[in-house]
């Protein structure tokens, strides 16, 4: 069940909110209801994967209590690897075996990806590593942990939060929200819905039917398609996150932000402090930092730079792999590792380019990364890079005409305007003292009504598939 | 505290930034300004462990925990 479906917005959410505030008067009761609602939400998405969620949650809880950290982490990673990477591994193994002349190959399996497994497994692993590092004690209450693991506003595509930050809120769930809290939650929800339905979906619908090697033949069509994808992806995922934060806020639970106007970043390191922040924070705390410590201790200060380069490449390649079982994602991650290294080297040199040069250069480097990310295969990637570089000319006039006058262009322009005005995040709107709550309510109410009318053409959120 | 600030500042300018002549003000933003990146924070935390016997947890290596020499020196002193 998508957040942008009529069933969710007009039935599930109102029903759960009304029940939550009118039937359950204690924090404990409210938490149990959230647990039931979360498992109900998950079951509606695919009941056959409920045992996976429940099983891994129980394994994680017990492992933390018994200090079985390595088995708990390996079992979680094993489940993720099985569902997400088995076929990728098998295909590549078979190709290698065939190339080396071996006669056997590994069977591919018909596997669907359990909803949210990439996200809740990472919550579980973060929990186990936090307990192992003695940041806080293992939780005593199974129900609190199960609620944290399955919490429906974040189960589909994050944001990834820590047990300490989220579960402690379950112990203090509010009886009621004040009007500012309700208003804030609704602004996040409406803004996210608008970003998804009015911008991301409208670009996505056009791109889905247009994407082909002929659509990227030529420098202008190629850059149009890449920039369109960059805007679609940002508004799709940040739209989802705004909705998740808003929905959760209506239940009195704060989730961490995931985006902070990433296209306003000025260098690769800053980009990763603004894009998918909960994931980059997870990788920084649980992989990059321990890895960097180890490399600095082993290699010493004289090889400091090499340690940084290695840590960046390893971490970012795994960030790429997390996104999906395909070489394009691995290559994209590795590419971002290279960008981070180039950025670090440049900073050390002390040279500074004027902002008029450095900002566009940086944005182009991010767009080239998205070109890798969006390519379904090497053939398309090759055509796309030929287009982007101008090697296939300016582009066919008919294709250019189709693109410029397409239904994607107005939302694309709106998205670009919002992005560079710094007003693309719900948080930026809530910092304004004006307009008043009533005006805000009216504006967002009208926008939400428009979105609900347009939701018939709703597309899945891109990051739900990761 | 001034000695702590001075030692940390020297480590940052000499070993991390490789700019020995540079000075860093005690209240100058280290992390939010991009002066010290994530890897350098780890490097700095190892220097603090080895020289002040104070451990900064991996979850604390961010601008919310400290963003200036003064804030870092206060954190170190509070844990000694």
Coordinates of C-alpha atoms in Angstrom, one line a residue:
Chain A
X1 CA 0.0 0.0 0.0
X2 CA 1.6 3.2 -1.2
X3 CA 1.5 6.4 0.9
X4 CA 0.1 8.0 -2.2
X5 CA -2.8 5.6 -2.6
X6 CA -6.4 6.5 -1.9
X7 CA -6.6 3.5 0.3
X8 CA -3.8 4.7 2.5
X9 CA -4.6 8.4 2.7
X10 CA -8.4 8.2 2.9
X11 CA -8.8 4.9 4.8
X12 CA -5.8 3.5 6.6
X13 CA -4.3 6.7 7.9
X14 CA -7.5 8.4 9.2
X15 CA -8.7 5.1 10.7
X16 CA -5.4 4.5 12.5
X17 CA -5.2 8.1 13.7
X18 CA -8.7 8.1 15.1
X19 CA -8.2 4.8 16.8
X20 CA -4.8 5.8 18.2
X21 CA -6.1 9.0 19.9
X22 CA -9.6 7.9 20.8
X23 CA -9.3 4.3 21.9
X24 CA -5.8 4.0 23.5
X25 CA -5.1 6.3 26.5
X26 CA -1.7 5.1 27.6
X27 CA 1.6 5.2 25.9
X28 CA 1.9 1.4 26.1
X29 CA -1.5 0.9 24.6
X30 CA -0.7 3.4 21.8
X31 CA 2.6 1.5 21.1
X32 CA 0.8 -1.8 20.9
X33 CA -1.6 -0.3 18.4
X34 CA 1.3 1.0 16.3
X35 CA 2.7 -2.5 16.3
X36 CA -0.6 -4.0 15.1
X37 CA -1.0 -1.2 12.6
X38 CA 2.5 -1.7 11.3
X39 CA 2.1 -5.4 10.8
X40 CA -1.2 -4.8 9.2
X41 CA 0.4 -2.3 6.9
X42 CA 3.1 -4.8 6.1
X43 CA 0.7 -7.6 5.5
X44 CA -1.2 -5.5 3.0
X45 CA 2.0 -5.0 1.0
X46 CA 2.7 -8.8 1.0
X47 CA 1.7 -11.1 3.9
X48 CA 4.1 -13.8 2.6
X49 CA 7.1 -11.8 3.8
X50 CA 5.7 -11.2 7.3
X51 CA 7.6 -14.2 8.7
X52 CA 10.9 -12.7 7.3
X53 CA 10.3 -9.4 9.1
X54 CA 9.2 -11.1 12.3
X55 CA 11.9 -13.8 12.2
X56 CA 14.7 -11.3 11.7
X57 CA 13.3 -9.0 14.4
X58 CA 13.2 -11.9 16.9
X59 CA 16.7 -13.0 16.0
X60 CA 18.0 -9.5 16.4
X61 CA 16.3 -9.0 19.8
X62 CA 17.5 -12.3 21.2
X63 CA 21.0 -11.8 19.7
X64 CA 21.4 -8.5 21.4
X65 CA 20.2 -9.9 24.8
X66 CA 22.6 -12.8 24.6
X67 CA 25.6 -10.9 23.1
X68 CA 25.5 -13.0 20.0
X69 CA 26.4 -10.0 17.9
X70 CA 28.2 -11.6 15.0
X71 CA 25.6 -14.3 14.5
X72 CA 22.8 -11.7 14.6
X73 CA 24.5 -9.5 12.1
X74 CA 25.4 -12.4 9.8
X75 CA 21.8 -13.7 9.8
X76 CA 20.4 -10.3 9.0
X77 CA 23.0 -9.8 6.2
X78 CA 22.5 -13.3 5.0
X79 CA 18.7 -12.8 4.6
X80 CA 19.4 -9.5 2.8
X81 CA 22.0 -11.1 0.6
X82 CA 19.7 -14.0 -0.3
X83 CA 16.7 -12.0 -1.3
X84 CA 18.5 -9.1 -2.9
X85 CA 21.7 -10.5 -4.3
X86 CA 21.3 -14.2 -5.0
X87 CA 20.5 -13.8 -8.7
X88 CA 23.1 -11.1 -9.2
X89 CA 25.7 -13.3 -7.6
X90 CA 24.6 -16.4 -9.5
X91 CA 24.5 -14.6 -12.9
X92 CA 28.0 -13.3 -12.4
X93 CA 29.3 -16.6 -11.1
X94 CA 27.8 -18.4 -14.0
X95 CA 29.3 -16.0 -16.5
X96 CA 32.7 -16.4 -14.8
X97 CA 32.4 -20.1 -14.7
X98 CA 31.5 -20.2 -18.4
X99 CA 34.4 -18.0 -19.2
X100 CA 36.8 -20.3 -17.3
X101 CA 35.4 -23.3 -19.0
X102 CA 33.7 -24.9 -16.0
X103 CA 30.6 -26.9 -16.8
X104 CA 28.3 -26.1 -13.9
X105 CA 26.2 -23.2 -13.0
X106 CA 24.1 -21.9 -10.1
X107 CA 20.3 -21.8 -10.5
X108 CA 18.6 -18.5 -10.6
X109 CA 15.6 -18.2 -8.2
X110 CA 12.2 -16.6 -8.6
X111 CA 12.6 -14.2 -5.7
X112 CA 10.7 -11.1 -4.8
X113 CA 12.3 -8.5 -2.5
X114 CA 10.5 -8.3 0.8
X115 CA 9.2 -4.8 1.4
X116 CA 11.8 -2.6 3.3
X117 CA 14.3 -5.4 3.9
X118 CA 17.2 -3.2 3.0
X119 CA 16.0 -0.7 5.6
X120 CA 15.0 -2.8 8.5
X121 CA 18.0 -5.0 8.2
X122 CA 20.2 -1.9 8.5
X123 CA 18.2 -0.8 11.6
X124 CA 18.8 -4.3 13.1
X125 CA 22.5 -4.2 12.4
X126 CA 22.8 -0.7 13.8
X127 CA 21.0 -1.9 16.9
X128 CA 23.4 -4.8 17.4
X129 CA 26.5 -2.7 16.8
X130 CA 25.2 0.0 19.2
X131 CA 24.7 -2.7 22.0
X132 CA 28.1 -4.2 21.2
X133 CA 29.8 -0.8 21.5
X134 CA 27.9 -0.3 24.8
X135 CA 26.2 2.9 23.6
X136 CA 23.1 1.8 25.4
X137 CA 21.9 -1.5 27.0
X138 CA 19.9 -4.0 25.0
X139 CA 16.2 -3.4 25.3
X140 CA 14.3 -5.6 27.7
X141 CA 10.9 -5.3 26.1
X142 CA 10.3 -7.4 23.0
X143 CA 7.2 -5.4 22.0
X144 CA 9.1 -2.2 21.9
X145 CA 11.7 -3.7 19.7
X146 CA 9.1 -5.3 17.3
X147 CA 7.4 -1.9 17.0
X148 CA 10.7 -0.2 16.2
X149 CA 11.6 -2.8 13.6
X150 CA 8.2 -2.7 11.8
X151 CA 7.2 0.9 12.4
X152 CA 5.0 1.6 9.3
X153 CA 5.9 5.2 8.5
X154 CA 9.5 4.2 7.9
X155 CA 9.3 0.5 7.0
X156 CA 9.0 1.0 3.2
X157 CA 12.0 3.2 2.5
X158 CA 13.3 4.7 5.7
X159 CA 14.6 7.0 7.0
X160 CA 16.8 4.6 8.9
X161 CA 16.7 5.6 12.6
X162 CA 18.5 4.2 15.7
X163 CA 16.7 2.2 18.4
X164 CA 17.7 4.8 21.0
X165 CA 16.2 7.7 19.1
X166 CA 13.0 6.1 18.0
X167 CA 12.1 3.5 20.7
X168 CA 12.5 5.9 23.6
X169 CA 9.7 8.0 21.9
X170 CA 7.4 4.9 22.0
X171 CA 7.7 5.0 25.8
X172 CA 6.4 8.6 25.9
X173 CA 3.7 8.7 23.2
X174 CA 1.6 11.8 23.6
X175 CA -2.1 11.8 24.6
X176 CA -2.8 14.6 22.2
X177 CA -0.9 16.8 19.8
X178 CA -1.1 20.6 20.0
X179 CA -2.2 22.6 16.9
X180 CA 1.4 23.5 15.9
X181 CA 2.4 19.8 15.9
X182 CA -0.6 18.8 13.9
X183 CA 0.0 21.7 11.4
X184 CA 3.7 20.7 11.1
X185 CA 2.8 17.1 10.4
X186 CA 0.2 18.0 7.8
X187 CA 2.6 20.4 6.1
X188 CA 5.2 17.6 5.8
X189 CA 2.6 15.2 4.6
X190 CA 1.1 17.6 2.0
X191 CA 4.5 18.8 0.8
X192 CA 5.7 15.3 0.3
X193 CA 2.5 14.3 -1.5
X194 CA 2.8 17.3 -3.8
X195 CA 6.5 16.6 -4.5
X196 CA 5.6 13.0 -5.4
X197 CA 2.4 13.5 -7.3
X198 CA 2.9 16.9 -9.0
X199 CA 6.6 16.7 -9.9
X200 CA 8.2 13.2 -9.6
X201 CA 5.2 11.2 -11.0
X202 CA 4.7 13.6 -13.9
X203 CA 8.3 13.4 -14.9
X204 CA 8.4 9.7 -14.3
X205 CA 5.3 8.9 -16.4
X206 CA 6.9 10.7 -19.4
X207 CA 10.4 9.1 -18.8
X208 CA 9.0 5.6 -18.5
X209 CA 7.5 5.7 -22.0
X210 CA 10.4 7.7 -23.6
X211 CA 13.5 6.1 -22.2
X212 CA 15.5 4.5 -25.0
X213 CA 18.8 4.9 -26.7
X214 CA 17.2 7.1 -29.3
X215 CA 15.9 9.4 -26.7
X216 CA 19.5 10.2 -25.5
X217 CA 21.0 10.5 -28.9
X218 CA 22.4 14.0 -29.0
X219 CA 23.8 16.3 -26.3
X220 CA 20.5 18.2 -25.7
X221 CA 18.2 15.2 -25.3
X222 CA 20.8 13.3 -23.2
X223 CA 21.2 16.2 -20.7
X224 CA 17.4 16.7 -20.7
X225 CA 16.9 13.0 -19.7
X226 CA 19.6 13.0 -17.1
X227 CA 18.5 16.2 -15.5
X228 CA 14.9 15.0 -15.6
X229 CA 15.9 11.8 -13.8
X230 CA 17.9 13.8 -11.2
X231 CA 14.9 16.0 -10.4
X232 CA 12.5 13.0 -10.5
X233 CA 14.6 10.9 -8.1
X234 CA 15.1 13.8 -5.7
X235 CA 11.5 14.8 -5.5
X236 CA 10.3 11.1 -5.4
X237 CA 12.5 10.1 -2.5
X238 CA 12.4 13.4 -0.6
X239 CA 8.7 13.5 -1.2
X240 CA 8.4 10.0 0.3
X241 CA 10.6 11.1 3.3
X242 CA 8.5 14.2 3.9
X243 CA 5.4 12.0 3.9
X244 CA 7.0 9.5 6.3
X245 CA 8.1 12.3 8.6
X246 CA 4.7 14.0 8.5
X247 CA 2.8 10.7 9.1
X248 CA 5.0 9.8 12.0
X249 CA 4.7 13.3 13.4
X250 CA 0.9 12.9 13.5
X251 CA 1.5 9.9 15.8
X252 CA 3.8 12.0 18.0
X253 CA 7.1 10.3 16.8
X254 CA 9.9 12.3 15.3
X255 CA 12.0 10.6 12.6
X256 CA 15.3 12.0 11.4
X257 CA 15.5 14.1 8.2
X258 CA 16.8 12.5 5.0
X259 CA 17.4 15.5 2.7
X260 CA 18.7 19.0 3.0
X261 CA 18.6 20.5 -0.5
X262 CA 21.4 18.3 -1.8
X263 CA 21.7 20.1 -5.1
X264 CA 22.8 23.2 -3.2
X265 CA 25.9 21.4 -2.0
X266 CA 29.2 22.7 -3.3
X267 CA 31.4 19.6 -3.1
X268 CA 31.0 15.8 -3.0
X269 CA 31.4 15.5 0.8
X270 CA 28.7 18.1 1.4
X271 CA 26.4 16.4 -1.1
X272 CA 26.5 13.2 1.1
X273 CA 25.7 15.3 4.2
X274 CA 22.5 16.4 2.4
X275 CA 21.4 13.4 0.3
X276 CA 19.8 10.4 1.9
X277 CA 21.2 11.5 5.2
X278 CA 20.1 8.6 7.3
X279 CA 21.8 6.1 5.0
X280 CA 25.0 8.1 4.7
X281 CA 25.0 8.6 8.5
X282 CA 24.6 4.8 9.0
X283 CA 27.5 4.0 6.6
X284 CA 29.6 6.7 8.2
X285 CA 29.1 5.5 11.8
X286 CA 29.1 1.7 11.2
X287 CA 31.5 1.3 8.4
X288 CA 33.5 4.3 7.3
X289 CA 34.6 5.4 10.8
X290 CA 35.7 2.0 12.1
X291 CA 37.3 1.2 8.8
X292 CA 39.2 4.6 8.9
X293 CA 40.3 3.9 12.5
X294 CA 41.7 0.6 11.5
X295 CA 43.5 1.9 8.4
X296 CA 45.0 4.8 10.3
X297 CA 46.2 2.5 13.0
X298 CA 47.6 -0.1 10.6
X299 CA 49.1 2.2 8.0
X300 CA 50.2 5.0 10.2
X301 CA 50.1 8.8 9.6
X302 CA 52.5 8.6 6.7
X303 CA 50.0 6.7 4.6
X304 CA 47.1 8.8 5.9
X305 CA 46.0 9.9 2.4
X306 CA 45.9 6.4 1.1
X307 CA 43.8 5.4 4.1
X308 CA 41.3 8.1 3.3
X309 CA 41.2 7.1 -0.4
X310 CA 40.7 3.4 0.5
X311 CA 38.0 4.2 3.1
X312 CA 36.1 6.4 0.7
X313 CA 36.2 3.9 -2.2
X314 CA 35.2 0.9 -0.1
X315 CA 32.4 2.7 1.7
X316 CA 30.9 4.3 -1.3
X317 CA 31.1 1.1 -3.4
X318 CA 29.1 -0.6 -0.7
X319 CA 26.6 2.3 -0.7
X320 CA 26.2 1.7 -4.4
X321 CA 25.7 -2.1 -3.8
X322 CA 23.1 -1.4 -1.1
X323 CA 21.0 0.4 -3.8
X324 CA 20.6 -2.7 -5.9
X325 CA 22.0 -5.9 -7.4
X326 CA 23.4 -4.4 -10.6
X327 CA 26.8 -3.3 -11.9
X328 CA 25.4 0.2 -12.5
X329 CA 24.8 0.7 -8.8
X330 CA 28.3 -0.6 -7.9
X331 CA 29.9 1.6 -10.5
X332 CA 27.9 4.6 -9.3
X333 CA 29.0 4.0 -5.8
X334 CA 32.6 3.6 -6.8
X335 CA 32.3 6.8 -8.9
X336 CA 31.2 8.7 -5.8
X337 CA 34.1 7.3 -3.9
X338 CA 36.4 8.8 -6.6
X339 CA 34.6 12.1 -6.4
X340 CA 35.1 12.2 -2.6
X341 CA 38.8 11.5 -3.1
X342 CA 39.2 14.1 -5.8
X343 CA 37.4 16.6 -3.5
X344 CA 39.7 15.7 -0.6
X345 CA 42.8 16.0 -2.7
X346 CA 41.7 19.3 -4.1
X347 CA 41.0 20.7 -0.6
X348 CA 44.5 19.7 0.5
X349 CA 46.0 21.5 -2.4
X350 CA 44.6 24.8 -1.1
X351 CA 43.5 25.9 -4.5
X352 CA 40.1 27.4 -4.8
X353 CA 38.1 27.8 -8.0
X354 CA 35.7 30.7 -8.3
X355 CA 32.1 29.6 -7.3
X356 CA 30.9 30.4 -10.8
X357 CA 33.2 27.6 -12.1
X358 CA 33.2 25.2 -9.1
X359 CA 29.4 25.0 -8.6
X360 CA 28.5 24.1 -12.2
X361 CA 31.5 21.6 -12.4
X362 CA 30.3 19.9 -9.2
X363 CA 26.7 19.7 -10.4
X364 CA 27.8 18.2 -13.7
X365 CA 29.8 15.6 -11.8
X366 CA 26.6 14.7 -9.8
X367 CA 24.6 14.5 -13.0
X368 CA 27.2 12.1 -14.6
X369 CA 26.7 9.9 -11.6
X370 CA 23.0 9.8 -12.1
X371 CA 23.6 8.9 -15.7
X372 CA 25.4 5.8 -14.5
X373 CA 22.7 5.1 -11.8
X374 CA 19.8 5.3 -14.3
X375 CA 21.3 3.1 -17.0
X376 CA 19.7 -0.3 -17.2
X377 CA 22.7 -1.8 -19.1
X378 CA 26.1 -1.1 -20.5
X379 CA 24.7 -0.5 -24.0
X380 CA 22.4 2.2 -22.8
X381 CA 25.2 3.7 -20.7
X382 CA 27.4 3.9 -23.7
X383 CA 24.8 5.6 -25.8
X384 CA 24.0 8.0 -22.9
X385 CA 27.6 9.0 -22.5
X386 CA 28.0 9.5 -26.2
X387 CA 25.0 11.8 -26.0
X388 CA 26.1 13.7 -23.0
X389 CA 29.6 14.3 -24.4
X390 CA 28.2 15.5 -27.7
X391 CA 29.7 12.6 -29.7
X392 CA 26.3 11.9 -31.2
X393 CA 25.7 15.5 -32.2
X394 CA 23.1 18.0 -30.9
X395 CA 20.1 15.7 -31.3
X396 CA 17.3 15.0 -33.6
X397 CA 15.0 18.1 -34.0
X398 CA 11.8 15.9 -33.7
X399 CA 13.1 14.3 -30.4
X400 CA 14.0 17.8 -29.0
X401 CA 10.6 19.1 -29.9
X402 CA 9.0 16.1 -28.2
X403 CA 11.0 16.6 -25.0
X404 CA 10.6 20.4 -24.7
X405 CA 6.9 20.3 -25.3
X406 CA 6.3 17.2 -23.2
X407 CA 4.2 16.9 -20.1
X408 CA 7.4 16.5 -18.1
X409 CA 8.8 19.9 -18.9
X410 CA 6.6 22.1 -16.6
X411 CA 7.1 19.9 -13.5
X412 CA 10.8 19.7 -14.4
X413 CA 11.1 23.4 -14.5
X414 CA 9.1 23.8 -11.3
X415 CA 11.4 21.2 -9.6
X416 CA 14.5 23.0 -10.7
X417 CA 13.1 26.3 -9.5
X418 CA 12.2 24.9 -6.1
X419 CA 15.5 23.1 -5.8
X420 CA 17.7 26.1 -6.4
X421 CA 15.5 28.5 -4.4
X422 CA 16.1 26.4 -1.3
X423 CA 12.4 25.8 -0.8
X424 CA 12.3 22.2 -1.8
X425 CA 12.2 20.8 1.7
X426 CA 9.2 20.9 4.1
X427 CA 11.5 22.0 6.9
X428 CA 12.3 25.2 5.0
X429 CA 8.7 26.1 4.8
X430 CA 8.1 25.6 8.5
X431 CA 10.8 28.1 9.4
X432 CA 8.7 30.9 8.0
X433 CA 6.6 32.7 10.6
X434 CA 4.2 33.8 7.9
X435 CA 1.8 32.7 6.6
X436 CA -0.5 32.0 9.6
X437 CA -1.7 28.5 10.5
X438 CA -5.0 29.1 8.8
X439 CA -3.5 30.3 5.6
X440 CA -1.0 27.5 5.6
X441 CA -3.8 25.0 6.3
X442 CA -5.9 26.3 3.4
X443 CA -2.9 26.3 0.9
X444 CA -1.8 22.8 1.8
X445 CA -5.4 21.5 2.0
X446 CA -6.0 22.7 -1.6
X447 CA -2.7 21.2 -2.8
X448 CA -3.5 17.9 -1.1
X449 CA -7.0 17.8 -2.7
X450 CA -5.4 18.3 -6.1
X451 CA -2.9 15.6 -5.4
X452 CA -5.6 13.2 -4.3
X453 CA -7.5 13.8 -7.6
X454 CA -4.3 13.1 -9.6
X455 CA -3.3 10.1 -7.6
X456 CA -5.0 7.7 -10.0
X457 CA -1.8 7.8 -12.1
X458 CA 0.3 7.1 -9.0
X459 CA 3.7 5.4 -9.5
X460 CA 5.6 3.4 -6.9
X461 CA 8.3 5.2 -4.9
X462 CA 11.7 4.6 -6.6
X463 CA 13.5 3.8 -3.3
X464 CA 10.9 1.2 -2.2
X465 CA 12.5 -1.0 -4.9
X466 CA 16.0 -0.7 -3.3
Chain B
X1 CA 42.1 24.6 28.3
X2 CA 44.3 26.9 26.2
X3 CA 47.0 24.3 26.1
X4 CA 44.5 21.7 24.9
X5 CA 43.2 24.1 22.2
X6 CA 46.7 24.9 21.1
X7 CA 47.7 21.3 20.8
X8 CA 44.6 20.3 18.9
X9 CA 44.9 23.3 16.6
X10 CA 48.6 22.5 15.8
X11 CA 47.6 18.9 15.0
X12 CA 44.9 20.0 12.7
X13 CA 47.0 22.6 10.8
X14 CA 50.2 20.6 10.7
X15 CA 49.1 17.0 10.2
X16 CA 45.6 17.1 8.8
X17 CA 45.5 20.3 6.7
X18 CA 49.2 20.2 6.0
X19 CA 49.2 24.0 6.4
X20 CA 51.6 24.7 9.3
X21 CA 51.4 28.5 8.9
X22 CA 47.6 28.6 9.2
X23 CA 45.9 29.6 12.4
X24 CA 42.4 28.4 13.6
X25 CA 40.4 30.6 16.0
X26 CA 39.1 28.8 19.1
X27 CA 35.5 29.4 18.0
X28 CA 36.0 28.8 14.3
X29 CA 33.6 26.2 12.8
X30 CA 35.6 23.1 12.0
X31 CA 33.1 20.6 10.7
X32 CA 30.1 22.7 9.5
X33 CA 32.6 24.8 7.4
X34 CA 34.0 21.7 5.8
X35 CA 37.5 22.5 7.2
X36 CA 37.7 19.1 8.8
X37 CA 36.1 16.2 6.9
X38 CA 34.8 12.8 8.1
X39 CA 38.2 11.0 7.7
X40 CA 40.0 13.9 9.4
X41 CA 37.6 13.6 12.3
X42 CA 38.6 10.0 12.8
X43 CA 42.2 11.0 12.6
X44 CA 41.6 13.7 15.2
X45 CA 39.8 11.4 17.5
X46 CA 42.8 9.0 17.4
X47 CA 45.1 11.9 18.3
X48 CA 42.8 12.8 21.2
X49 CA 42.7 9.2 22.4
X50 CA 46.5 8.9 22.2
X51 CA 47.3 12.3 23.7
X52 CA 44.5 13.0 26.2
X53 CA 43.3 9.5 27.0
X54 CA 39.8 10.5 26.1
X55 CA 37.6 8.4 23.7
X56 CA 35.1 10.1 21.4
X57 CA 32.5 7.6 20.2
X58 CA 32.0 7.1 16.5
X59 CA 28.4 8.5 16.9
X60 CA 29.8 11.7 18.4
X61 CA 32.1 12.6 15.5
X62 CA 29.7 15.3 14.1
X63 CA 29.0 19.0 14.4
X64 CA 26.2 18.4 16.9
X65 CA 28.7 17.1 19.4
X66 CA 31.4 19.7 18.7
X67 CA 32.2 22.2 16.0
X68 CA 35.0 24.3 17.3
X69 CA 38.3 23.9 19.2
X70 CA 36.7 25.4 22.3
X71 CA 33.8 22.9 22.2
X72 CA 36.2 20.0 21.6
X73 CA 38.5 21.1 24.4
X74 CA 35.5 21.4 26.8
X75 CA 34.4 17.9 25.8
X76 CA 37.9 16.5 26.5
X77 CA 38.1 18.2 29.8
X78 CA 34.7 16.9 30.9
X79 CA 35.9 13.4 30.2
X80 CA 39.3 13.6 31.9

